C-alpha cells in the first residue's frame, strides 16, 4: 500500500504536479524506523528548464499587481496552512523524524507566520521622495525577478516559506529546491499557495541533489539565490552566483557560544542550554553548542542539566508524548557518533548520553560533555546533532575572546541577571542573531542570519524585504537642462 507521505509527483511546476521518472530516484527514509516511505525523482534537465522558463514568464505580471493583491494571496495561504497544521506537522515528522510535539508548533506554524507577515508588508513596499531644490528624486522598490531558493533538511516547511514568502511579497517568482533528504514538505507549500490563488508559475518546486541546485544557480535567467545549507556548500554557491553577478542570501552553519555567568538563574540557563542543543535533536543551525559556564556555578549547572536531560522522552516521533527524535539520516547519525567518539578520545568528561540509543531508527542519546577545551574537535566543528560541549571560564574579557575565536558567527547567547553586563557582552560578540536570558527564539519579526562564515544577508523581518528587492532612483528635473555644449 502506498504510504500517506508519498506525494502525487516529484515536482510542482506551473501550478501543477509534474513527474519525470527519467530522473535519479531519491528514496525518502523515515528516520524513526529506517523504512522507505516515498520516492521522488531528481529533476532532469527538461524539468529544470520547465521550472525556470515558467517562473521567468510568470514574474512580470505578478510584479505589476498591487502589493495588497499579492499580500492577500499570501495571507490566505497562511490561513490554509494553519487550518491544515496537524496534517502538515505529521508530514514534517515523516520528512525529518522530528517529534510531532515539536512540528505541531514550530514548522507549518512558522511557515504560516512568514506568509502572514510578508503578506501584510506587501502593500507597504514604497519608495522615498527626496527634494532637490525645485527638482526631486523618487525611488521605487522593485522586484529582483526570478529567485532560486535552496533548502537544508532540518526545517523543510519553514525554509520553503522563509524564502518564498518575502520573495513573492516583493513581486518575484521562485524555483525552490528542497534538500534531497527532505523533499516532501515544500510540495505542500506550493500546493497551498496555489490553492490560495497564487497564479501558476510563481512558486515552483523541483527535486534533486547538488547538481540540480548548481544548474539553477548558474542559469543566466536567475537574479537571486537564497541558500540554507552548510558553509562549504555556501562557498560554492556564493562563488557561482557571483560569476553571474546575482544577489545572494546565505544562511549557513554555526558553532555558537552560549555564555552563562555565575549570577544567572540556573534553571533558566539550563532550559536555554537544552533549547539551544537538543531541540530538533540538535539539528538547528543557530544552536549554542559551546556552552561557557563560569566556574562558580559549573557543577550545580551540570547536575541540573544531567537531571533534566534524563527526562527527554525518546520514542515514536508521531506520538505527541515523545520529546526527542532521531537524526535525519543514518549518515547524519554516524557523523554525530563519530564526533562523540572524538570527544571521548580527546579527553572531554561525558556527563550523559554518549551513544546510539538502543531502539530502531537513527537515534543518538542527548549528550553532554564537560571540561571541554577550546582546541577539542567537538568545540571547533559544527556537529549538527545533540552534542553539547560545556567549557569553563573565569572572566568576562576571557570568555568574549574565546567565544569569538571561531570562523562562524551565526548566533550567541548570554545568561546573567546583570543587564549592563548582558548588553556589554552581546555588543562584543561576533554573531548575527543574539539572545539575552533566552536561546533559539526565531520569530518572523526579528532579522535572522549570520556574520563571518555563517552567512550573508538576513531572513525574516523587514530586512528580508531588502534582500528580495532593489531600489530604482529617478531624478526629475523641473527646469531646463544645462549642458557644456
Ligand atoms: N543559517 C541557517 O538559517 C541554517 C538553517 C538550517 C540549516 N543550516 C545549515 O545547513 C547545514 C545542514 O544542511 P545540509 O546538510 O542539507 O546542507 P548542505 O550544504 O549539504 O545542502 C544544502 C542544500 O544545498 C544543495 N547543494 C549542495 N551542493 C550544491 C551546489 N553545488 N549548488 C547548489 N546547491 C547545492 C543541497 O542539495 C541542499 O539542498 C548545516 O551546516 C546547518 O547549519 C543553516
Ligand atoms: O535551523 C535554523 C533556522 C532556525 C532556527 N530556529 C528555527 N529555525
Coordinates of C-alpha atoms and ligand atoms in Angstrom, one line a residue:
X1 CA 0.0 0.0 0.0
X2 CA 1.2 3.5 -0.8
X3 CA 2.4 5.4 2.3
X4 CA 0.4 8.6 3.0
X5 CA 3.6 10.6 2.8
X6 CA 4.1 9.6 -0.9
X7 CA 3.5 12.8 -3.0
X8 CA 1.4 12.8 -6.1
X9 CA 4.5 13.5 -8.2
X10 CA 8.1 14.8 -7.6
X11 CA 7.8 18.3 -8.8
X12 CA 5.3 21.2 -8.7
X13 CA 5.6 23.4 -11.8
X14 CA 3.3 26.0 -13.3
X15 CA 0.6 25.3 -10.8
X16 CA 0.5 21.5 -11.1
X17 CA 2.3 18.3 -10.1
X18 CA 4.8 17.1 -12.7
X19 CA 6.6 13.8 -12.9
X20 CA 9.6 12.7 -14.9
X21 CA 10.8 9.2 -13.8
X22 CA 13.9 9.6 -16.0
X23 CA 15.5 11.4 -13.1
X24 CA 17.6 9.7 -10.4
X25 CA 15.3 8.1 -7.9
X26 CA 15.5 9.6 -4.4
X27 CA 14.3 7.4 -1.6
X28 CA 12.6 9.1 1.3
X29 CA 13.5 7.2 4.5
X30 CA 11.6 7.7 7.8
X31 CA 14.3 8.3 10.3
X32 CA 12.4 6.7 13.2
X33 CA 12.2 3.3 11.5
X34 CA 14.7 3.3 8.6
X35 CA 11.8 2.3 6.3
X36 CA 11.4 3.8 2.8
X37 CA 8.1 5.7 2.8
X38 CA 8.2 7.5 -0.5
X39 CA 10.2 8.0 -3.7
X40 CA 10.8 11.1 -5.7
X41 CA 12.9 11.6 -8.8
X42 CA 15.6 14.2 -9.3
X43 CA 14.8 16.9 -11.9
X44 CA 16.1 16.1 -15.3
X45 CA 17.4 19.0 -17.5
X46 CA 13.9 19.1 -19.1
X47 CA 12.3 19.6 -15.7
X48 CA 14.8 22.3 -14.7
X49 CA 14.1 24.1 -17.9
X50 CA 10.3 23.8 -17.5
X51 CA 10.6 25.3 -13.9
X52 CA 12.9 28.2 -14.9
X53 CA 11.0 29.2 -18.0
X54 CA 7.6 29.1 -16.3
X55 CA 8.9 31.2 -13.4
X56 CA 10.6 33.7 -15.7
X57 CA 7.4 34.0 -17.8
X58 CA 5.1 34.5 -14.8
X59 CA 7.1 37.0 -12.8
X60 CA 6.4 40.3 -14.6
X61 CA 2.6 40.2 -14.4
X62 CA 2.9 39.3 -10.7
X63 CA 5.1 42.3 -10.0
X64 CA 2.6 44.5 -11.8
X65 CA -0.2 43.5 -9.3
X66 CA -0.6 45.8 -6.3
X67 CA 1.2 44.7 -3.1
X68 CA -2.1 44.5 -1.4
X69 CA -3.4 42.0 -4.0
X70 CA -0.2 39.9 -3.7
X71 CA -0.4 40.1 0.1
X72 CA -4.0 38.9 0.2
X73 CA -3.0 35.7 -1.5
X74 CA -0.1 35.1 0.9
X75 CA -2.3 35.7 3.9
X76 CA -4.9 33.3 2.5
X77 CA -2.1 30.7 2.2
X78 CA -1.2 31.3 5.8
X79 CA -4.8 30.6 6.9
X80 CA -4.9 27.4 4.9
X81 CA -1.6 26.3 6.5
X82 CA -2.9 26.9 9.9
X83 CA -6.1 25.0 9.2
X84 CA -4.0 22.1 8.0
X85 CA -1.4 22.3 10.7
X86 CA -1.9 18.8 12.0
X87 CA -1.7 17.1 8.6
X88 CA 1.4 19.3 7.7
X89 CA 3.1 18.5 11.0
X90 CA 2.6 14.8 10.6
X91 CA 4.2 15.1 7.1
X92 CA 7.1 17.2 8.5
X93 CA 7.7 14.5 11.1
X94 CA 7.8 11.8 8.3
X95 CA 10.1 14.0 6.3
X96 CA 12.6 14.8 9.1
X97 CA 11.9 12.5 12.0
X98 CA 11.4 15.5 14.3
X99 CA 8.8 14.7 17.0
X100 CA 5.2 15.8 16.4
X101 CA 5.3 17.6 19.7
X102 CA 7.8 20.0 18.0
X103 CA 6.4 20.1 14.5
X104 CA 2.9 21.0 15.7
X105 CA 4.3 24.3 17.0
X106 CA 7.4 25.1 15.0
X107 CA 7.1 24.2 11.4
X108 CA 3.9 24.9 9.4
X109 CA 3.1 27.5 12.1
X110 CA 6.4 29.2 11.4
X111 CA 5.8 29.0 7.7
X112 CA 2.3 30.5 8.2
X113 CA 3.8 33.3 10.3
X114 CA 6.1 34.2 7.4
X115 CA 3.3 34.1 4.8
X116 CA 1.1 36.3 7.0
X117 CA 3.9 38.7 8.0
X118 CA 5.2 39.3 4.4
X119 CA 1.6 39.2 3.1
X120 CA 0.9 42.1 5.5
X121 CA 4.0 44.0 4.4
X122 CA 3.5 43.6 0.7
X123 CA 1.1 46.6 0.4
X124 CA 3.5 48.9 2.1
X125 CA 6.6 48.4 -0.1
X126 CA 7.1 52.0 -1.1
X127 CA 10.0 54.3 -2.1
X128 CA 11.1 57.7 -1.0
X129 CA 10.6 61.3 -2.2
X130 CA 13.9 63.2 -2.0
X131 CA 13.6 67.0 -2.6
X132 CA 16.5 68.5 -4.6
X133 CA 15.6 72.2 -4.7
X134 CA 13.0 72.6 -7.3
X135 CA 13.9 69.2 -8.7
X136 CA 13.3 65.9 -6.9
X137 CA 14.3 62.3 -6.8
X138 CA 11.9 59.5 -6.2
X139 CA 12.8 55.9 -5.5
X140 CA 10.8 52.7 -6.3
X141 CA 11.3 49.4 -4.6
X142 CA 11.2 46.8 -7.4
X143 CA 11.3 43.0 -7.5
X144 CA 14.6 41.3 -8.4
X145 CA 13.0 38.9 -10.9
X146 CA 13.5 35.2 -10.8
X147 CA 14.7 33.9 -7.4
X148 CA 16.1 30.4 -6.6
X149 CA 15.7 29.0 -3.1
X150 CA 17.7 26.0 -2.0
X151 CA 16.9 24.3 1.3
X152 CA 18.6 22.3 4.1
X153 CA 16.9 19.3 5.6
X154 CA 16.2 20.4 9.2
X155 CA 13.2 22.7 8.6
X156 CA 11.8 21.8 5.2
X157 CA 8.4 23.7 5.5
X158 CA 9.9 26.7 7.3
X159 CA 12.7 27.2 4.9
X160 CA 10.4 26.9 1.9
X161 CA 8.2 29.7 3.4
X162 CA 11.0 31.9 4.9
X163 CA 12.3 32.2 1.3
X164 CA 9.1 32.0 -0.7
X165 CA 7.0 34.5 1.3
X166 CA 9.3 37.5 1.1
X167 CA 10.2 36.7 -2.5
X168 CA 6.6 36.6 -3.6
X169 CA 5.6 39.6 -1.4
X170 CA 8.2 41.7 -3.3
X171 CA 6.9 40.6 -6.7
X172 CA 9.4 37.9 -7.6
X173 CA 8.9 34.4 -8.8
X174 CA 10.7 31.4 -7.2
X175 CA 12.0 28.0 -8.1
X176 CA 12.7 26.2 -4.8
X177 CA 14.8 23.1 -4.5
X178 CA 14.4 21.3 -1.2
X179 CA 17.1 19.2 0.3
X180 CA 17.2 15.7 -1.3
X181 CA 16.9 14.4 2.3
X182 CA 13.5 16.0 3.0
X183 CA 11.8 16.5 -0.4
X184 CA 8.1 16.3 0.8
X185 CA 7.1 19.4 2.6
X186 CA 7.9 22.1 0.1
X187 CA 5.5 20.4 -2.4
X188 CA 2.7 21.0 0.1
X189 CA 3.7 24.7 0.4
X190 CA 3.5 25.1 -3.3
X191 CA 0.1 23.3 -3.4
X192 CA -1.3 25.6 -0.7
X193 CA 0.0 28.8 -2.3
X194 CA -1.8 27.8 -5.5
X195 CA -5.0 26.9 -3.6
X196 CA -4.8 30.3 -2.1
X197 CA -4.9 31.9 -5.5
X198 CA -1.2 32.3 -6.5
X199 CA -1.1 32.5 -10.3
X200 CA 0.6 29.4 -11.9
X201 CA 4.4 29.5 -12.4
X202 CA 5.3 31.8 -9.5
X203 CA 6.3 29.2 -6.9
X204 CA 7.7 26.0 -8.3
X205 CA 9.4 23.1 -6.5
X206 CA 11.8 20.8 -8.1
X207 CA 13.8 17.9 -6.6
X208 CA 17.4 16.9 -6.8
X209 CA 20.9 16.8 -5.3
X210 CA 23.7 19.4 -5.6
X211 CA 23.9 19.3 -9.3
X212 CA 20.2 20.4 -9.7
X213 CA 21.0 23.2 -7.3
X214 CA 24.1 24.1 -9.3
X215 CA 22.1 24.1 -12.6
X216 CA 19.6 26.6 -11.0
X217 CA 22.3 28.8 -9.6
X218 CA 24.3 29.1 -12.8
X219 CA 21.3 29.8 -15.1
X220 CA 21.6 33.3 -16.6
X221 CA 17.8 33.9 -16.1
X222 CA 18.2 33.7 -12.3
X223 CA 18.5 37.0 -10.5
X224 CA 18.9 35.9 -6.9
X225 CA 19.9 32.8 -4.9
X226 CA 18.9 32.2 -1.3
X227 CA 20.6 29.1 0.2
X228 CA 20.2 27.5 3.5
X229 CA 23.0 25.0 4.0
X230 CA 26.5 24.3 5.2
X231 CA 29.5 26.6 4.9
X232 CA 31.3 24.5 2.3
X233 CA 28.1 24.5 0.1
X234 CA 27.6 28.2 0.8
X235 CA 31.1 29.0 -0.5
X236 CA 30.5 27.1 -3.8
X237 CA 27.0 28.6 -4.3
X238 CA 28.2 32.1 -3.5
X239 CA 31.1 31.8 -5.9
X240 CA 28.8 30.5 -8.7
X241 CA 26.3 33.3 -8.0
X242 CA 29.0 35.9 -8.1
X243 CA 30.1 34.7 -11.5
X244 CA 26.7 35.7 -12.8
X245 CA 26.5 38.9 -10.6
X246 CA 23.4 37.6 -8.8
X247 CA 22.0 38.7 -5.5
X248 CA 22.5 36.2 -2.6
X249 CA 21.3 35.3 0.8
X250 CA 23.5 32.7 2.5
X251 CA 22.1 31.1 5.7
X252 CA 24.9 28.8 6.7
X253 CA 26.2 26.8 9.7
X254 CA 27.4 27.8 13.1
X255 CA 29.3 26.8 16.3
X256 CA 27.6 29.4 18.5
X257 CA 28.6 30.3 22.1
X258 CA 26.1 30.4 25.0
X259 CA 27.7 32.2 27.9
X260 CA 26.3 31.6 31.5
X261 CA 27.6 33.8 34.2
X262 CA 27.7 33.0 37.9
X263 CA 24.8 35.2 38.7
X264 CA 22.4 33.6 36.1
X265 CA 19.2 31.9 37.1
X266 CA 20.5 28.3 36.9
X267 CA 17.1 26.8 36.0
X268 CA 16.6 29.2 33.1
X269 CA 20.2 28.8 32.0
X270 CA 19.7 25.0 31.9
X271 CA 16.5 25.5 29.9
X272 CA 18.3 27.8 27.5
X273 CA 21.1 25.2 27.0
X274 CA 18.6 22.4 26.4
X275 CA 16.7 24.5 23.8
X276 CA 20.0 25.5 22.2
X277 CA 21.3 22.0 21.9
X278 CA 18.6 19.4 21.9
X279 CA 15.6 20.9 20.1
X280 CA 15.2 19.0 16.7
X281 CA 17.7 16.6 18.2
X282 CA 20.4 19.2 17.8
X283 CA 19.8 19.8 14.1
X284 CA 19.4 23.6 14.3
X285 CA 21.9 25.9 12.7
X286 CA 21.8 28.5 15.5
X287 CA 22.4 26.1 18.3
X288 CA 24.6 27.3 21.2
X289 CA 26.8 24.2 21.2
X290 CA 29.7 25.8 23.1
X291 CA 28.2 26.4 26.5
X292 CA 30.7 28.5 28.5
X293 CA 29.8 28.3 32.2
X294 CA 31.5 30.5 34.8
X295 CA 33.4 28.3 37.3
X296 CA 31.3 29.3 40.4
X297 CA 28.1 27.6 39.1
X298 CA 29.6 24.9 36.9
X299 CA 28.9 21.8 39.0
X300 CA 25.4 23.0 40.0
X301 CA 24.6 23.7 36.3
X302 CA 25.9 20.3 35.2
X303 CA 24.0 18.4 37.9
X304 CA 20.7 20.1 37.0
X305 CA 21.4 19.7 33.2
X306 CA 22.0 16.0 33.6
X307 CA 18.9 15.6 35.6
X308 CA 16.7 17.5 33.1
X309 CA 18.3 15.9 30.1
X310 CA 17.5 12.5 31.6
X311 CA 13.8 13.4 31.3
X312 CA 13.9 13.5 27.5
X313 CA 11.4 11.0 26.0
X314 CA 12.9 9.2 23.0
X315 CA 10.4 7.2 21.0
X316 CA 7.9 7.2 18.1
X317 CA 8.1 10.8 16.8
X318 CA 4.4 10.6 15.7
X319 CA 3.5 10.1 19.4
X320 CA 2.9 13.5 21.0
X321 CA 4.5 12.3 24.2
X322 CA 7.9 11.9 22.5
X323 CA 10.1 14.9 23.1
X324 CA 13.3 13.8 21.3
X325 CA 13.6 12.3 17.9
X326 CA 16.2 10.6 15.7
X327 CA 18.9 12.1 13.5
X328 CA 17.5 12.8 10.0
X329 CA 19.5 10.0 8.3
X330 CA 21.7 7.1 9.1
X331 CA 24.6 9.1 7.7
X332 CA 24.0 12.0 10.0
X333 CA 23.7 9.7 12.9
X334 CA 27.1 8.2 12.1
X335 CA 28.7 11.7 11.7
X336 CA 27.4 12.6 15.2
X337 CA 28.5 9.3 16.7
X338 CA 32.0 9.9 15.2
X339 CA 32.1 13.3 17.0
X340 CA 31.1 11.7 20.3
X341 CA 34.0 9.3 19.9
X342 CA 36.3 12.2 19.2
X343 CA 35.1 13.9 22.3
X344 CA 35.9 10.9 24.4
X345 CA 39.3 10.3 22.8
X346 CA 40.3 14.0 23.2
X347 CA 39.6 13.8 27.0
X348 CA 36.2 15.6 27.5
X349 CA 34.2 14.3 30.5
X350 CA 31.0 12.6 29.5
X351 CA 28.1 13.8 31.7
X352 CA 25.2 12.0 30.0
X353 CA 24.3 10.2 26.7
X354 CA 27.3 9.3 24.6
X355 CA 26.0 6.6 22.3
X356 CA 23.3 5.4 19.8
X357 CA 20.0 4.8 21.6
X358 CA 19.0 1.1 21.9
X359 CA 16.0 1.3 19.6
X360 CA 15.1 1.2 15.9
X361 CA 15.8 4.3 13.8
X362 CA 18.7 6.7 13.9
X363 CA 18.5 7.9 17.5
X364 CA 21.5 9.3 19.3
X365 CA 21.2 10.0 23.0
X366 CA 21.2 13.6 24.1
X367 CA 24.9 14.0 25.0
X368 CA 26.7 16.4 27.3
X369 CA 30.5 16.7 27.6
X370 CA 32.1 18.8 30.4
X371 CA 35.7 20.0 30.8
X372 CA 35.8 20.7 27.0
X373 CA 38.7 22.9 25.9
X374 CA 38.8 25.3 23.0
X375 CA 41.1 23.1 20.9
X376 CA 38.9 20.0 21.0
X377 CA 37.3 18.9 17.7
X378 CA 33.8 19.0 19.4
X379 CA 34.4 22.6 20.4
X380 CA 35.5 23.7 16.9
X381 CA 33.4 21.9 14.3
X382 CA 29.7 22.1 13.6
X383 CA 28.3 18.7 14.6
X384 CA 24.6 19.3 13.8
X385 CA 23.4 16.8 16.4
X386 CA 22.6 16.5 20.1
X387 CA 26.1 17.0 21.5
X388 CA 26.6 19.9 24.0
X389 CA 30.1 21.0 24.9
X390 CA 30.4 22.7 28.3
X391 CA 33.5 24.8 28.8
X392 CA 34.6 26.7 31.9
X393 CA 35.6 30.3 32.2
X394 CA 36.8 32.8 34.8
X395 CA 36.3 36.4 33.4
X396 CA 34.1 38.3 31.1
X397 CA 37.0 39.5 29.0
X398 CA 38.4 36.0 28.6
X399 CA 35.0 34.5 27.6
X400 CA 34.3 37.1 25.0
X401 CA 37.7 36.4 23.3
X402 CA 37.1 32.7 23.4
X403 CA 33.5 32.9 22.2
X404 CA 34.7 34.9 19.1
X405 CA 37.5 32.6 18.3
X406 CA 35.7 30.7 15.5
X407 CA 35.2 31.1 11.8
X408 CA 31.4 31.0 12.4
X409 CA 29.2 33.9 13.6
X410 CA 25.5 32.8 13.4
X411 CA 24.2 33.2 17.0
X412 CA 25.3 33.9 20.6
X413 CA 23.6 34.0 23.9
X414 CA 24.2 35.3 27.4
X415 CA 22.5 34.4 30.7
X416 CA 23.1 36.8 33.6
X417 CA 21.0 38.9 35.9
X418 CA 23.3 41.9 35.4
X419 CA 21.7 43.7 32.4
X420 CA 24.6 46.1 31.9
X421 CA 26.9 43.1 31.5
X422 CA 24.4 41.4 29.2
X423 CA 24.3 44.3 26.8
X424 CA 28.1 44.9 27.1
X425 CA 28.9 41.3 26.3
X426 CA 26.4 40.9 23.5
X427 CA 27.8 44.1 22.0
X428 CA 31.2 42.4 21.6
X429 CA 30.1 39.0 20.3
X430 CA 30.6 38.4 16.6
X431 CA 27.2 37.0 15.8
X432 CA 24.1 37.9 13.8
X433 CA 21.3 36.5 15.9
X434 CA 21.7 37.0 19.7
X435 CA 19.8 36.2 22.8
X436 CA 19.8 37.5 26.4
X437 CA 18.4 35.1 29.0
X438 CA 16.9 33.0 26.3
X439 CA 18.0 30.9 23.3
X440 CA 16.9 29.9 19.8
X441 CA 13.8 32.1 19.5
X442 CA 13.2 32.8 15.8
X443 CA 10.1 34.9 15.4
X444 CA 9.4 36.2 11.9
X445 CA 9.5 39.8 13.1
X446 CA 13.2 39.5 14.0
X447 CA 16.1 39.5 11.5
X448 CA 17.8 36.1 11.3
X449 CA 21.2 35.4 9.8
X450 CA 24.9 35.3 10.5
X451 CA 28.2 37.1 10.2
X452 CA 31.7 35.8 9.2
X453 CA 31.4 32.3 7.6
X454 CA 27.9 31.9 8.8
X455 CA 26.4 33.9 6.0
X456 CA 25.4 37.0 4.1
X457 CA 22.1 38.8 4.3
X458 CA 19.1 38.3 6.6
X459 CA 15.9 36.3 6.5
X460 CA 12.7 37.4 8.2
X461 CA 11.7 40.9 9.4
X462 CA 11.7 44.0 7.2
X463 CA 15.4 43.2 6.5
X464 CA 14.4 40.3 4.2
X465 CA 12.5 42.7 2.0
X466 CA 15.8 44.5 1.3
X467 CA 17.3 41.2 0.1
X468 CA 14.4 40.3 -2.2
X469 CA 14.0 43.8 -3.8
X470 CA 16.1 46.6 -5.3
X471 CA 15.8 50.3 -5.4
X472 CA 15.4 52.3 -8.6
X473 CA 16.0 56.0 -8.3
X474 CA 14.5 58.5 -10.7
X475 CA 15.8 62.1 -10.9
X476 CA 13.1 64.5 -12.1
X477 CA 14.3 67.9 -13.5
X478 CA 11.7 70.6 -13.4
X479 CA 13.6 73.3 -15.3
X480 CA 15.8 73.4 -18.4
X481 CA 18.8 71.2 -18.9
X482 CA 22.2 72.9 -18.8
X483 CA 24.9 71.3 -21.0
X484 CA 28.6 72.2 -21.7
X485 CA 28.0 72.4 -25.4
Ligands
LIG1 N1 21.7 29.6 8.9 C1 20.6 29.0 8.7 O1 19.5 29.6 8.6 C2 20.5 27.5 8.5 C3 19.3 26.8 8.7 C4 19.3 25.4 8.6 C5 20.5 24.7 8.3 N2 21.6 25.4 8.1 C6 22.9 24.7 7.9 O2 22.7 23.6 6.9 C7 23.6 22.5 7.1 C8 22.8 21.2 7.1 O3 22.0 21.1 6.0 P1 22.5 20.3 4.7 O4 23.4 19.1 5.2 O5 21.3 20.0 3.9 O6 23.4 21.3 4.0 P2 24.2 21.1 2.6 O7 25.1 22.3 2.4 O8 24.7 19.8 2.4 O9 23.0 21.2 1.5 C9 22.1 22.3 1.5 C10 21.4 22.4 0.1 O10 22.4 22.7 -0.9 C11 22.2 21.9 -2.0 N3 23.5 21.8 -2.7 C12 24.6 21.1 -2.4 N4 25.6 21.4 -3.3 C13 25.2 22.4 -4.1 C14 25.7 23.1 -5.2 N5 27.0 22.9 -5.6 N6 25.0 24.1 -5.8 C15 23.7 24.3 -5.4 N7 23.1 23.6 -4.4 C16 23.8 22.7 -3.7 C17 21.8 20.5 -1.4 O11 21.2 19.7 -2.4 C18 20.8 21.0 -0.3 O12 19.6 21.3 -0.9 C19 24.2 22.8 8.4 O13 25.5 23.4 8.2 C20 23.4 23.9 9.1 O14 24.0 24.8 10.0 C21 21.7 26.7 8.2
LIG2 O1 18.0 25.9 11.6 C1 18.0 27.1 11.5 C2 16.8 28.1 11.4 C3 16.1 28.1 12.7 C4 16.4 28.5 13.9 N1 15.4 28.3 14.7 C5 14.4 27.8 14.0 N2 14.8 27.7 12.8

